[in-house]
Amino acid sequence: QQQVKQSPQSLIVQKGGISIINCAYENTAFDYFPWYQQFPGKGPALLIAIRPDVSEKKEGRFTISFNKSAKQFSLHIMDSQPGDSATYFCAASYNNNDMRFGAGTRLTVKP
Amino acid sequence: SAVISQKPSRDICQRGTSLTIQCQVDSQVTMMFWYRQQPGQSLTLIATANQGSEATYESGFVIDKFPISRPNLTFSTLTVSNMSPEDSSIYLCSVEEPGGIYGYTFGSGTRLTVV
């Protein structure tokens, strides 16, 4: 099922640093690219999302960079905080159907 | 965003038995999805459930093992049948955002352990 490849599998960042998670997709029909944040014992929660007609979207400390020609997109977390420690999933879907998820990145932000 | 109530939140079941997971949404939605998340792993789509039609299953998942009901626009159930320890996982209900907004909302999941 996996049509979205995510890296790294785990990431450790110091407080105040920048966390970067990368994803690559295969299906050029995908038209929606969200990032989800999941804390232990909880379901994934939508963090930020982008459509392929823009190259960047920023919401607070979270930024998605999107490269359509390379079929890649990434999540940047600026000024990372211990409260950002969670598992992050990239995903992709076409026409809001059959959303496919990356393998996940476990982020640890050290104080 | 839609609010999803998923029950039970966790259960420990004997092998060979079945468990039915309920998903209740606070708004009417056309599409509901069931995902499986094995420990430390990603989310795998089991099936898509539209009201008034049979669920559509992904490769590797069959109706006899994971029967799904979708009696109305706010409710769905997933049954895990004839369970084995390999079925131990988190099962997540998800719905599309209402009003044509792109994106999905997830329930908090059902953590199933089969012994």
Short mmCIF file of C-alpha atoms in Angstrom, two decimals:
data_model
loop_
_atom_site.label_atom_id
_atom_site.label_comp_id
_atom_site.label_asym_id
_atom_site.label_seq_id
_atom_site.Cartn_x
_atom_site.Cartn_y
_atom_site.Cartn_z
CA GLN A 1 0.00 0.00 0.00
CA GLN A 2 2.82 2.36 0.80
CA GLN A 3 3.09 4.94 -1.94
CA VAL A 4 4.71 7.55 0.27
CA LYS A 5 8.26 7.12 1.54
CA GLN A 6 9.23 8.99 4.68
CA SER A 7 12.57 9.62 6.34
CA PRO A 8 14.16 9.60 8.80
CA GLN A 9 12.58 6.91 10.94
CA SER A 10 13.61 8.73 14.09
CA LEU A 11 15.00 12.16 14.83
CA ILE A 12 16.51 13.74 17.91
CA VAL A 13 16.75 17.52 18.05
CA GLN A 14 17.80 19.92 20.74
CA LYS A 15 15.28 22.42 22.04
CA GLY A 16 15.26 25.46 19.80
CA GLY A 17 16.61 23.57 16.83
CA ILE A 18 15.03 22.85 13.46
CA SER A 19 13.39 19.47 12.83
CA ILE A 20 13.19 18.37 9.19
CA ILE A 21 11.25 15.36 7.96
CA ASN A 22 11.16 14.37 4.32
CA CYS A 23 8.69 12.50 2.16
CA ALA A 24 8.59 11.34 -1.44
CA TYR A 25 5.61 10.14 -3.38
CA GLU A 26 5.08 8.12 -6.54
CA ASN A 27 1.58 8.86 -7.77
CA THR A 28 1.50 12.14 -9.68
CA ALA A 29 -2.30 12.20 -9.34
CA PHE A 30 -2.03 12.98 -5.62
CA ASP A 31 -3.46 16.43 -4.98
CA TYR A 32 -3.36 16.79 -1.22
CA PHE A 33 -0.38 16.38 1.09
CA PRO A 34 -1.04 16.59 4.83
CA TRP A 35 1.17 16.08 7.82
CA TYR A 36 -0.23 14.41 10.92
CA GLN A 37 1.05 14.51 14.46
CA GLN A 38 0.39 11.59 16.78
CA PHE A 39 0.98 11.43 20.51
CA PRO A 40 1.04 8.07 22.32
CA GLY A 41 -2.44 6.69 22.90
CA LYS A 42 -4.03 9.19 20.55
CA GLY A 43 -5.18 9.15 16.98
CA PRO A 44 -3.28 11.19 14.39
CA ALA A 45 -4.21 14.87 14.27
CA LEU A 46 -3.88 17.07 11.21
CA LEU A 47 -0.99 19.46 11.64
CA ILE A 48 -0.64 21.23 8.31
CA ALA A 49 -1.40 20.43 4.69
CA ILE A 50 -0.54 21.65 1.22
CA ARG A 51 -1.95 21.39 -2.28
CA PRO A 52 0.45 20.97 -5.25
CA ASP A 53 -0.23 24.41 -6.68
CA VAL A 54 1.97 26.07 -4.03
CA SER A 55 5.59 25.44 -3.08
CA GLU A 56 5.43 26.39 0.56
CA LYS A 57 2.94 26.79 3.35
CA LYS A 58 3.69 28.13 6.78
CA GLU A 59 1.59 27.96 9.93
CA GLY A 60 3.34 29.23 13.01
CA ARG A 61 6.49 27.20 13.59
CA PHE A 62 5.48 24.58 11.02
CA THR A 63 6.31 24.85 7.33
CA ILE A 64 5.71 22.49 4.43
CA SER A 65 8.03 22.76 1.46
CA PHE A 66 6.74 21.13 -1.71
CA ASN A 67 8.72 20.22 -4.84
CA LYS A 68 6.33 18.98 -7.49
CA SER A 69 8.98 18.13 -10.09
CA ALA A 70 10.93 16.02 -7.63
CA LYS A 71 7.76 14.56 -6.11
CA GLN A 72 8.99 15.43 -2.67
CA PHE A 73 7.72 17.42 0.29
CA SER A 74 9.07 18.12 3.72
CA LEU A 75 8.02 19.36 7.13
CA HIS A 76 10.15 21.90 8.95
CA ILE A 77 9.56 22.57 12.63
CA MET A 78 11.30 25.74 13.69
CA ASP A 79 12.33 26.43 17.29
CA SER A 80 11.47 22.82 18.20
CA GLN A 81 10.09 22.32 21.70
CA PRO A 82 9.89 19.26 23.97
CA GLY A 83 6.11 19.39 23.50
CA ASP A 84 6.67 18.69 19.80
CA SER A 85 7.98 15.24 20.69
CA ALA A 86 5.61 12.92 18.86
CA THR A 87 5.38 10.74 15.79
CA TYR A 88 4.84 12.59 12.53
CA PHE A 89 3.28 11.07 9.45
CA CYS A 90 3.23 12.51 5.98
CA ALA A 91 0.39 11.45 3.73
CA ALA A 92 -0.99 11.92 0.26
CA SER A 93 -4.38 11.49 -1.35
CA TYR A 94 -6.22 12.06 -4.60
CA ASN A 95 -9.57 13.80 -4.49
CA ASN A 96 -9.59 13.23 -0.72
CA ASN A 97 -9.83 9.49 -1.22
CA ASP A 98 -7.64 6.63 -0.06
CA MET A 99 -5.16 8.63 1.95
CA ARG A 100 -1.77 6.89 2.02
CA PHE A 101 0.61 7.39 4.88
CA GLY A 102 4.36 7.38 5.21
CA ALA A 103 6.06 5.10 7.70
CA GLY A 104 6.28 7.80 10.37
CA THR A 105 9.07 9.69 12.11
CA ARG A 106 9.49 9.58 15.84
CA LEU A 107 10.69 13.02 16.89
CA THR A 108 12.34 13.60 20.23
CA VAL A 109 13.14 17.16 21.26
CA LYS A 110 15.63 17.25 24.11
CA PRO A 111 15.39 20.11 26.63
CA SER B 1 -13.42 19.44 12.49
CA ALA B 2 -15.64 16.46 13.05
CA VAL B 3 -15.54 14.86 16.49
CA ILE B 4 -15.26 11.08 16.57
CA SER B 5 -16.12 8.80 19.46
CA GLN B 6 -14.58 5.38 19.10
CA LYS B 7 -15.35 2.48 21.41
CA PRO B 8 -13.89 0.52 23.06
CA SER B 9 -10.64 2.37 23.63
CA ARG B 10 -8.86 -0.90 24.36
CA ASP B 11 -9.63 -4.55 24.83
CA ILE B 12 -7.91 -7.83 25.51
CA CYS B 13 -9.54 -10.72 23.68
CA GLN B 14 -9.11 -14.46 23.45
CA ARG B 15 -8.02 -15.92 20.16
CA GLY B 16 -10.86 -17.25 18.08
CA THR B 17 -13.33 -14.63 19.30
CA SER B 18 -14.60 -11.49 17.58
CA LEU B 19 -14.61 -7.84 18.58
CA THR B 20 -16.82 -5.10 17.19
CA ILE B 21 -15.47 -1.55 17.23
CA GLN B 22 -17.90 1.35 17.06
CA CYS B 23 -17.31 4.73 15.48
CA GLN B 24 -19.74 7.60 16.09
CA VAL B 25 -19.34 10.98 14.40
CA ASP B 26 -20.94 14.24 15.49
CA SER B 27 -21.80 15.25 11.94
CA GLN B 28 -22.99 13.55 8.80
CA VAL B 29 -20.17 12.36 6.59
CA THR B 30 -20.25 10.48 3.33
CA MET B 31 -17.04 8.56 3.65
CA MET B 32 -15.65 6.74 6.66
CA PHE B 33 -12.40 4.86 6.73
CA TRP B 34 -10.95 2.14 8.89
CA TYR B 35 -7.21 1.97 9.41
CA ARG B 36 -4.94 -0.44 11.21
CA GLN B 37 -1.79 0.71 12.95
CA GLN B 38 0.49 -2.00 14.20
CA PRO B 39 2.76 -1.05 17.12
CA GLY B 40 5.29 1.53 16.04
CA GLN B 41 4.16 1.31 12.46
CA SER B 42 2.31 3.43 9.94
CA LEU B 43 -1.38 3.47 9.18
CA THR B 44 -2.73 0.92 6.73
CA LEU B 45 -6.14 1.41 5.16
CA ILE B 46 -8.41 -1.56 5.75
CA ALA B 47 -11.54 -0.38 3.97
CA THR B 48 -13.65 2.57 2.94
CA ALA B 49 -17.27 2.59 4.08
CA ASN B 50 -19.89 4.68 2.32
CA GLN B 51 -23.41 4.78 3.62
CA GLY B 52 -25.80 2.65 1.65
CA SER B 53 -23.21 0.53 -0.09
CA GLU B 54 -20.85 -2.29 0.72
CA ALA B 55 -17.46 -1.37 2.05
CA THR B 56 -14.52 -1.37 -0.32
CA TYR B 57 -11.60 -3.40 1.00
CA GLU B 58 -7.93 -2.88 0.32
CA SER B 59 -5.68 -5.64 -0.88
CA GLY B 60 -4.95 -8.05 1.93
CA PHE B 61 -8.17 -7.38 3.81
CA VAL B 62 -11.36 -9.39 3.30
CA ILE B 63 -14.92 -8.94 4.36
CA ASP B 64 -15.12 -12.27 6.16
CA LYS B 65 -12.32 -11.21 8.48
CA PHE B 66 -13.24 -7.53 8.83
CA PRO B 67 -16.98 -7.08 8.25
CA ILE B 68 -18.05 -3.46 8.29
CA SER B 69 -21.45 -1.91 8.76
CA ARG B 70 -22.47 1.62 7.81
CA PRO B 71 -26.14 2.01 8.71
CA ASN B 72 -26.25 5.81 8.51
CA LEU B 73 -24.17 8.91 7.88
CA THR B 74 -22.84 9.20 11.45
CA PHE B 75 -22.02 5.63 12.49
CA SER B 76 -19.97 2.63 11.46
CA THR B 77 -18.69 -0.56 13.00
CA LEU B 78 -15.70 -2.73 12.22
CA THR B 79 -15.62 -6.32 13.43
CA VAL B 80 -12.38 -8.22 13.78
CA SER B 81 -13.41 -11.85 13.40
CA ASN B 82 -11.82 -15.10 14.53
CA MET B 83 -8.96 -13.19 16.07
CA SER B 84 -5.39 -14.35 16.31
CA PRO B 85 -2.42 -12.70 18.04
CA GLU B 86 -1.44 -11.23 14.66
CA ASP B 87 -4.55 -9.06 14.85
CA SER B 88 -3.15 -7.26 17.88
CA SER B 89 -3.03 -3.67 16.72
CA ILE B 90 -4.60 -0.25 16.99
CA TYR B 91 -7.70 0.16 14.87
CA LEU B 92 -8.60 3.69 13.87
CA CYS B 93 -11.79 5.13 12.49
CA SER B 94 -11.44 8.16 10.25
CA VAL B 95 -13.81 10.46 8.43
CA GLU B 96 -13.43 13.04 5.79
CA GLU B 97 -13.86 16.59 6.95
CA PRO B 98 -17.43 17.81 6.45
CA GLY B 99 -18.36 20.52 4.07
CA GLY B 100 -16.07 19.40 1.28
CA ILE B 101 -12.94 20.43 3.14
CA TYR B 102 -9.98 18.24 2.33
CA GLY B 103 -8.53 16.17 5.11
CA TYR B 104 -9.42 13.45 7.51
CA THR B 105 -10.16 13.41 11.22
CA PHE B 106 -9.23 10.38 13.27
CA GLY B 107 -10.72 8.80 16.32
CA SER B 108 -8.47 8.03 19.25
CA GLY B 109 -8.29 4.39 18.25
CA THR B 110 -8.99 0.97 19.72
CA ARG B 111 -5.97 -0.84 21.10
CA LEU B 112 -6.62 -4.54 20.63
CA THR B 113 -4.55 -7.27 22.23
CA VAL B 114 -5.29 -10.88 21.31
CA VAL B 115 -4.02 -13.53 23.71
#
